[in-house]
Coordinates of C-alpha atoms and ligand atoms in Angstrom, one line a residue:
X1 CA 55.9 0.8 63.8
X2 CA 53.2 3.1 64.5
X3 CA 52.1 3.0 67.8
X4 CA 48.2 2.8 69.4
X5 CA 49.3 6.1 70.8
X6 CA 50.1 8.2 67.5
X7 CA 46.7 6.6 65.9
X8 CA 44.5 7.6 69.1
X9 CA 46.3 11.1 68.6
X10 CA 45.0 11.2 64.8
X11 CA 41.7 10.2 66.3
X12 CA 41.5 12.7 68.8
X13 CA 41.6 15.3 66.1
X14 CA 38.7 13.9 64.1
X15 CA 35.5 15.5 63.4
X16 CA 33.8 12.3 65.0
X17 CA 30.2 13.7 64.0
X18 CA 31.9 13.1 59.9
X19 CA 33.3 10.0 60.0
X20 CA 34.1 8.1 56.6
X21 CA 34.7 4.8 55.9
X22 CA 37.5 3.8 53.5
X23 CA 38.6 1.0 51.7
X24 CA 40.3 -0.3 48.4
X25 CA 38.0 -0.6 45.4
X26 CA 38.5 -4.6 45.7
X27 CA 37.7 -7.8 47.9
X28 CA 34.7 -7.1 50.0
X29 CA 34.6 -3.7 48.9
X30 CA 31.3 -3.4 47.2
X31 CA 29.5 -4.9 50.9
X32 CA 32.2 -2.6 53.2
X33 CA 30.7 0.6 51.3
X34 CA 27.0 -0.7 50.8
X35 CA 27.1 -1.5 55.0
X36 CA 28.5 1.4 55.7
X37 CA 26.2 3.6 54.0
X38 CA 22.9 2.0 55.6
X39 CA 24.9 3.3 58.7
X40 CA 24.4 6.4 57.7
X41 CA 28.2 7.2 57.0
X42 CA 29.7 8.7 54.2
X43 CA 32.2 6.6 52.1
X44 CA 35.6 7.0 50.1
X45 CA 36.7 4.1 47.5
X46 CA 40.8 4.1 46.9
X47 CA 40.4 3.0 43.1
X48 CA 42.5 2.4 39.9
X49 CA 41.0 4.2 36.8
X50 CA 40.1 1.2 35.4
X51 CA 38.3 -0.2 38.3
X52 CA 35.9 2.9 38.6
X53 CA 33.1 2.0 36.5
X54 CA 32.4 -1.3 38.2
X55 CA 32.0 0.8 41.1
X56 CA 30.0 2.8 39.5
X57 CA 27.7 0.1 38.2
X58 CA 26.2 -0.2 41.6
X59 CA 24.9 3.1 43.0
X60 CA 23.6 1.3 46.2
X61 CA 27.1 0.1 47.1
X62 CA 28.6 3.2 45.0
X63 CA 31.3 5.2 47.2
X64 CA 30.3 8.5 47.8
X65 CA 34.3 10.1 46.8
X66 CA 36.9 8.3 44.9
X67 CA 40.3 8.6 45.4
X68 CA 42.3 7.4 41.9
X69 CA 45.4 5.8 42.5
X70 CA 47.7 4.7 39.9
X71 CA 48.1 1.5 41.7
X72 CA 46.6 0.1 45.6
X73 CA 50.1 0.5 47.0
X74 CA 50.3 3.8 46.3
X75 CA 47.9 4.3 49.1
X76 CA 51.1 5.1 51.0
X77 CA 51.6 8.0 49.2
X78 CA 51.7 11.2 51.6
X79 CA 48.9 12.7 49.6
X80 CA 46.5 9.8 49.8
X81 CA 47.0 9.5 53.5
X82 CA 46.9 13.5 54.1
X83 CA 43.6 13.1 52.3
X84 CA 41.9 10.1 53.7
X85 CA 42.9 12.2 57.4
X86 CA 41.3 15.1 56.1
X87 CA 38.1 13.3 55.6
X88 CA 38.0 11.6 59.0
X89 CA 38.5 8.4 57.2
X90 CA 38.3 4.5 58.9
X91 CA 39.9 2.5 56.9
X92 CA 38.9 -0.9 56.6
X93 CA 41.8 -3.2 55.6
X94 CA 40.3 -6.5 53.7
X95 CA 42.1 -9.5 52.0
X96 CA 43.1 -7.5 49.0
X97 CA 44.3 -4.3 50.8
X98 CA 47.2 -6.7 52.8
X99 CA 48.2 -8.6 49.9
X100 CA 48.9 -5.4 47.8
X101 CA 50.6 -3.1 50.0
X102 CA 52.3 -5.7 52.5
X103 CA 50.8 -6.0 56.3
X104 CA 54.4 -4.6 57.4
X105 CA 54.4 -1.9 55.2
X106 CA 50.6 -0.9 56.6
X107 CA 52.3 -1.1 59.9
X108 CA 54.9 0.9 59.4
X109 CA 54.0 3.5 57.1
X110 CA 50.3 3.9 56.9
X111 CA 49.3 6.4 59.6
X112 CA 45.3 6.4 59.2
X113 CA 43.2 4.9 61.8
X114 CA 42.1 1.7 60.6
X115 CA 39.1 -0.9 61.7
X116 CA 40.6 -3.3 64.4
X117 CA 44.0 -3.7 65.9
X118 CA 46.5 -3.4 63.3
X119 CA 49.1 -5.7 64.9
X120 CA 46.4 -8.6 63.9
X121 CA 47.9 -8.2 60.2
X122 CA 51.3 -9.0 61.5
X123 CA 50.1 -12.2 63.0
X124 CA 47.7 -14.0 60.2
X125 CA 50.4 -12.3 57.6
X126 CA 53.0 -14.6 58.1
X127 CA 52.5 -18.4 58.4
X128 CA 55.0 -19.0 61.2
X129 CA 53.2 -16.4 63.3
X130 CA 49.8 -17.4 62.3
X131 CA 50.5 -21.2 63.3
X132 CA 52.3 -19.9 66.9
X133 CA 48.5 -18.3 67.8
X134 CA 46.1 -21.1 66.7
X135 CA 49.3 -23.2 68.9
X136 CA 48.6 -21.1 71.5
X137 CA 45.2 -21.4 71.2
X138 CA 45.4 -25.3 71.1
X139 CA 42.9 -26.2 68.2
X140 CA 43.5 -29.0 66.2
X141 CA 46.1 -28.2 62.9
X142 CA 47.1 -30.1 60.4
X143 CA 49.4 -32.7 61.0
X144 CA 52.9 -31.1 60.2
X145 CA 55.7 -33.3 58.5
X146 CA 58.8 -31.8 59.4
X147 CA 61.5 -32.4 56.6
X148 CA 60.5 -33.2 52.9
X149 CA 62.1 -36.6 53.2
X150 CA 59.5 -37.3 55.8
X151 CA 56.8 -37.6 53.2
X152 CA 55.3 -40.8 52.6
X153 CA 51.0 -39.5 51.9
X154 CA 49.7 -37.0 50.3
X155 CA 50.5 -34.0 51.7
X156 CA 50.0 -30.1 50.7
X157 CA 52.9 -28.0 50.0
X158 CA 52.8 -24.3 51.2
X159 CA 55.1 -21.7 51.1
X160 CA 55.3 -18.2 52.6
X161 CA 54.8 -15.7 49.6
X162 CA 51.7 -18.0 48.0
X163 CA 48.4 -16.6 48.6
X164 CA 45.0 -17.0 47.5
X165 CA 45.8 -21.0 47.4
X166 CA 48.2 -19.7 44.7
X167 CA 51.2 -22.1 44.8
X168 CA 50.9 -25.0 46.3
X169 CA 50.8 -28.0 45.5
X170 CA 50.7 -31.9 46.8
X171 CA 53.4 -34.0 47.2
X172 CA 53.3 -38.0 48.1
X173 CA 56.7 -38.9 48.3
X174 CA 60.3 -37.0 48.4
X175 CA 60.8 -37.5 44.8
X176 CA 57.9 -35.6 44.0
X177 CA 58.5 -32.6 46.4
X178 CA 61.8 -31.9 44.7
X179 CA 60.5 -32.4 41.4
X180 CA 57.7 -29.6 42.1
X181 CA 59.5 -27.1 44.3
X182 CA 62.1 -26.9 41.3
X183 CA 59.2 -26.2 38.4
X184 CA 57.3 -23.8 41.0
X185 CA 60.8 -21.8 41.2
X186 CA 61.9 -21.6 37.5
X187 CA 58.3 -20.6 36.8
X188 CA 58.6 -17.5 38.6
X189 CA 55.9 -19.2 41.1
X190 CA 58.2 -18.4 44.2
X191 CA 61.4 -17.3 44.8
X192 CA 64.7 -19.6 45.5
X193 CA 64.4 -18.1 49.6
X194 CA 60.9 -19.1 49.7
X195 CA 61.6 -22.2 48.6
X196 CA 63.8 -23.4 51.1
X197 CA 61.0 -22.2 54.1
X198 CA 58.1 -24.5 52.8
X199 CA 55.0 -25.9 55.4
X200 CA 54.5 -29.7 54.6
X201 CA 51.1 -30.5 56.0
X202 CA 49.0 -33.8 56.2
X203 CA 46.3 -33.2 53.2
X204 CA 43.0 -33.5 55.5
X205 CA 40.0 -35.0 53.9
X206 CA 36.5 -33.5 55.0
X207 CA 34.3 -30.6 54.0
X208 CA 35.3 -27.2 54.2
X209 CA 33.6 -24.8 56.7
X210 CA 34.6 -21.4 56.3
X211 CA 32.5 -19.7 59.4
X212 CA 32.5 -15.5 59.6
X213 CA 32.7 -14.4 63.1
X214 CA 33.1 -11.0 64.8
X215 CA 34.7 -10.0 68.1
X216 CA 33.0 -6.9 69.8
X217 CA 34.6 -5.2 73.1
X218 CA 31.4 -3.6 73.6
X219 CA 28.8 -5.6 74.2
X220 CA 28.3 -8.8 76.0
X221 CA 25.4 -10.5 76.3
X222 CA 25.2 -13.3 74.1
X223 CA 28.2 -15.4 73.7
X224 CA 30.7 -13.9 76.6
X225 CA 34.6 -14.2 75.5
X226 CA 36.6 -12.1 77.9
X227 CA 35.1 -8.6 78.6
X228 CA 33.2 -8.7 75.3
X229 CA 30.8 -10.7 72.3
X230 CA 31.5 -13.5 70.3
X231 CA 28.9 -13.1 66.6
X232 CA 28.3 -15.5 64.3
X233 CA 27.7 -13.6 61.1
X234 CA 27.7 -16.2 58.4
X235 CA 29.5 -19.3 57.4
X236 CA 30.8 -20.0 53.8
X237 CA 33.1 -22.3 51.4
X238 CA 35.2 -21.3 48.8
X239 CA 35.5 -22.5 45.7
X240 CA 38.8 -23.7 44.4
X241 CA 40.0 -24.3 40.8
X242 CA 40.9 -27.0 39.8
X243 CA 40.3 -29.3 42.9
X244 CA 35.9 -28.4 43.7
X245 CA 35.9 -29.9 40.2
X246 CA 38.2 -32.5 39.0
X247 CA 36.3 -35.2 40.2
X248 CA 34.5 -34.9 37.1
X249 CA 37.7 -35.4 34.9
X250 CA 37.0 -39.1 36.6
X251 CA 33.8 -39.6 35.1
X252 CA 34.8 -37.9 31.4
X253 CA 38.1 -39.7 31.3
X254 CA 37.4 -43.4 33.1
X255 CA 40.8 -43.5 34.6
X256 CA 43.2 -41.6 32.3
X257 CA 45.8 -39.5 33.1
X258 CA 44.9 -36.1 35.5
X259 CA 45.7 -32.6 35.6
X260 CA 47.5 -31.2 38.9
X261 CA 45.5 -30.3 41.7
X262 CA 45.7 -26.7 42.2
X263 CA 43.4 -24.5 45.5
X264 CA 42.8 -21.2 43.2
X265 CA 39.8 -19.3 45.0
X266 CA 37.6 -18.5 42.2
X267 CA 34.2 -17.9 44.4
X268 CA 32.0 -19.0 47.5
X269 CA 29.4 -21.1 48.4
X270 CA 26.7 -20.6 51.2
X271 CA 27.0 -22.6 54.2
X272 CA 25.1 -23.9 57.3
X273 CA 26.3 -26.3 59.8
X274 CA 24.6 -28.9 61.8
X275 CA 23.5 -27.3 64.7
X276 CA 25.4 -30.0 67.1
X277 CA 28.3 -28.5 65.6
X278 CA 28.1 -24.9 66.5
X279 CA 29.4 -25.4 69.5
X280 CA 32.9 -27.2 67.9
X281 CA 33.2 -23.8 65.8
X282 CA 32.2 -21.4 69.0
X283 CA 34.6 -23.5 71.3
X284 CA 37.5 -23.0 68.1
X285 CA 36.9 -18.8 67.6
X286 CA 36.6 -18.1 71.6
X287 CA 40.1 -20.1 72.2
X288 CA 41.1 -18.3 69.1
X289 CA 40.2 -14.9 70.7
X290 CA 41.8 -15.8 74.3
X291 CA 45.0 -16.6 72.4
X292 CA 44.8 -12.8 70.7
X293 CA 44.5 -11.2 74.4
X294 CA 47.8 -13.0 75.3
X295 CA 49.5 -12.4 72.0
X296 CA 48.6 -9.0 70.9
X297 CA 46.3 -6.9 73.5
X298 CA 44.2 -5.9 72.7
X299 CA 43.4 -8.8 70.3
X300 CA 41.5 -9.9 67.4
X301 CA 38.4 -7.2 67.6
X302 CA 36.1 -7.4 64.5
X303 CA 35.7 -9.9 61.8
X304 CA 38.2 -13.1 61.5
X305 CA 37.5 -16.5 59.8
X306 CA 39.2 -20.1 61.2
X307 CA 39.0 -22.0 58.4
X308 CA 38.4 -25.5 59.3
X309 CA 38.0 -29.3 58.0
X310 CA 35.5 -31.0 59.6
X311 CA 36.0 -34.8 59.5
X312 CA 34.0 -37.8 59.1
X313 CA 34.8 -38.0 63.0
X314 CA 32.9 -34.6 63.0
X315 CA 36.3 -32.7 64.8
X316 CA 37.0 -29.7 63.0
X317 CA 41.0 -29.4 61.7
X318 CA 42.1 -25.5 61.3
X319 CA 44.3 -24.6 58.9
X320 CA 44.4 -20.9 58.5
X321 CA 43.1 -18.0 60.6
X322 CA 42.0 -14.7 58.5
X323 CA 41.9 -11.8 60.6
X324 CA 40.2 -9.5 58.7
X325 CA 36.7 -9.3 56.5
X326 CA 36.8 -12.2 54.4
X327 CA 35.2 -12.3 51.1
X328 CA 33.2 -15.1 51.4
X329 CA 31.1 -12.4 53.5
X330 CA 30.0 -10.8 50.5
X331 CA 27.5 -13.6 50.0
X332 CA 25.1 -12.0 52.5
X333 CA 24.9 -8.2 52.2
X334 CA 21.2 -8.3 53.2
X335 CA 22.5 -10.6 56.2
X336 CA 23.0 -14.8 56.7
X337 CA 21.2 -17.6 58.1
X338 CA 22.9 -16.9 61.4
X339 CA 22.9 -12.9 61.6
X340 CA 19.1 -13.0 61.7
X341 CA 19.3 -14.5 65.1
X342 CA 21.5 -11.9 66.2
X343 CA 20.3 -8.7 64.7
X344 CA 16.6 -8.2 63.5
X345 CA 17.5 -6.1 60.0
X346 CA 19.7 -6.7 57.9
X347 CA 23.3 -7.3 58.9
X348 CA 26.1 -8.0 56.7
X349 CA 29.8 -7.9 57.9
X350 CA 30.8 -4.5 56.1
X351 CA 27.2 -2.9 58.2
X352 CA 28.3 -5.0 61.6
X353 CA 32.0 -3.0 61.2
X354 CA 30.6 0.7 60.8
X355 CA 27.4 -0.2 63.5
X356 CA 31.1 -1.0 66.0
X357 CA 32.4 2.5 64.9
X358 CA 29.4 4.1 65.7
X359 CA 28.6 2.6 68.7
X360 CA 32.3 2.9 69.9
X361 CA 31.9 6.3 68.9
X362 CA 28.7 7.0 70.7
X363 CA 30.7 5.1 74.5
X364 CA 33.4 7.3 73.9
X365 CA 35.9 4.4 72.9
X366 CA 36.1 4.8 69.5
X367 CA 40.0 4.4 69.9
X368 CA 39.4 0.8 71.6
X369 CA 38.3 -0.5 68.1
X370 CA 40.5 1.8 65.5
X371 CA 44.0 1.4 65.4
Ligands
ATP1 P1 44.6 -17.4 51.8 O1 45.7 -16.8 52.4 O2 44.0 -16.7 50.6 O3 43.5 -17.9 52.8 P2 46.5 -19.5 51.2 O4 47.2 -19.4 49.9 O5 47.2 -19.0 52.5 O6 45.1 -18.8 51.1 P3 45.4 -21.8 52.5 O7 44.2 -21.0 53.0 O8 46.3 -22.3 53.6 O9 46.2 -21.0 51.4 O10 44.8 -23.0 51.6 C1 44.1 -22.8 50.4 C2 43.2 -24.0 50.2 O11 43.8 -25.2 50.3 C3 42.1 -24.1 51.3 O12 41.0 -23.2 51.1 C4 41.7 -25.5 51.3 O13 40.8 -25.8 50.3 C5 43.0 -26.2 51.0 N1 43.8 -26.6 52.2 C6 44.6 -25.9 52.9 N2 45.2 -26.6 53.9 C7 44.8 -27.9 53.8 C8 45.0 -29.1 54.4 N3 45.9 -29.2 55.4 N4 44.4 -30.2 54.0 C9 43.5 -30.2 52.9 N5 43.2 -29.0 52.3 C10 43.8 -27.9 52.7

């Protein structure tokens, strides 16, 4: 594991007046590079050849070098990582940048100072861990049925590797589990471990809420949690395939038979909550962000998203915690219904996370939000 210590050394040695931000050309990228540039920072895009000249196509959001990998998990390479030192890099780890190199490999291998605390990844990146924090946290989850032959309502079937909604599936009796969890295996869906370690959870009905907040150490007026600021930046829903749509297989087919529920994300919607309700979601990210402090010092700093369920009973049900950028950000580079009340210019995620560096950086504490 690479410790706070050997990252804070890295840091030390930094030209702090040329500080670059970093990411993979993927996710939230476009937004991380565009924000980061209005900061006035220079910016370096990890990229595939292929992927270039989309990143090209947008010379606002353009990274300023490009690093070509042949593919994202080479970004462990000794080369890339010599390289992204040599340019003072922050690297800003998003959804995309997990999945492909592994959060344990980033942990153990990948020696650049990155946005946040790094030990965050170990905690969202596996489910077991990720449920023992919103636990500790004591928000409402998803009703868990322990044992497959427990199932008796429609439940949602999750297992460890799937991501993206990728691989799941719902279940409404024993029979049906079995049935699944065998086609999910010989189609190369998940493997025969991960498909003895599944999560069976109560399917909640409600509408999604997918709301964007940001932890900052460094400044606290507003909405106090601990020693530091709780932001609302923006709320959002994805948009699943097949499920945001099959209710209008109902109306085309009048009853016939159905296609398979499936959660693919394919996109995002824009949000806004009642305002009664912001409280409910402020109450669920602060306990959210006492629980880090506990877990992990020093906790979740920067962007995370609790997704929740909100019920007809108008409780909110969480059923995952990202701890990272999501990319249901990227609907509001010019900033979102909320961030207006909070900054007055634009403010997108990607510009809140380099305005943190630079602020850090101007306190002297830069190493209290890179790691
Ligand atoms: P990612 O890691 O990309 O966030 P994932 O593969 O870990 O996705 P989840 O986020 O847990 O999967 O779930 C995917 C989608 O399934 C959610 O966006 C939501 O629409 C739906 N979902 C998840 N859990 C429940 C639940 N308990 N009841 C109803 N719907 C759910």
């Amino acid at each position: 594991m690479i410790t706070h210590q050997e990252i804070s050394e890295i840091l030390a040695r930094y030209d702090e007046s040329r500080i670059s931000f970093a990411t993979m050309c993927s996710h939230s990228a476009l937004q991380i590079f565009h924000g980061a540039r209005l900061e006035g920072f220079r910016t370096i895009g990890i990229c595939t050849p292929s992927r270039r000249r989309v990143y090209e196509a947008f010379p606002l959001a353009k990274p300023d070098v490009f690093i070509e990998v042949r593919e994202f998990a080479d970004v462990l390479n000794d080369s890339v990582q010599q390289r992204l030192r040599e340019l003072n890099a922050v690297v800003v780890p998003h959804g995309s940048f997990v999945e492909y190199v592994g959060a344990d490999k980033l942990l153990k291998e990948f020696a650049v100072p990155m946005f946040g605390n790094r030990l965050t990844l170990e905690w969202e990146g596996s489910r077991e861990k990720m449920y023992r924090w919103l636990g500790e946290a004591g928000v409402e989850l998803p009703r868990e049925v322990g044992s497959p032959s427990r199932i008796s309502s429609p439940c949602l079937v999750k297992f460890p590797g799937a991501k993206g909604g990728r691989g799941m599936f719902v279940a409404s009796s024993p029979e049906e589990f079995e049935q699944k969890v065998k086609e999910m295996v010989s189609r190369g869906l998940i493997s025969p471990e991960e498909a003895q370690r599944p999560v069976i959870q109560e399917l909640v009905v409600g509408v999604r809420y997918y709301p964007h907040f940001f932890y900052t150490p460094l400044f606290s007026n507003g909405y106090r949690v601990a020693d530091g600021r709780l932001e609302l930046l923006g709320i959002d829903r994805r948009i699943e395939s097949n499920i945001d749509e099959l209710h209008r297989v109902v109306t085309a087919s009048r009853g016939g038979s159905w296609p398979e529920p499936s959660y693919v994300v394919t996109g995002n919607l824009p949000m806004v909550v009642r305002e009664a309700l912001l409280e409910k979601l402020f109450d669920i990210a602060s306990s959210v962000v006492e629980a880090s402090l506990k877990l992990f010092p020093p906790g979740m700093i920067g962007p995370f998203c609790v997704e929740t369920i909100c019920t007809p009973d108008l409780d909110f049900v969480v059923f995952e915690v990202s701890a990272r950028i999501v990319a249901g950000t990227n609907l509001y580079p010019m900033g979102s219904p909320y961030s207006h009340f909070l900054f007055d210019e634009p403010m997108s995620t990607g510009r809140r996370i380099a305005r943190e560096v630079r602020e850090a950086s101007k306190r002297g504490r830069l190493s209290e939000v890179v790691y």
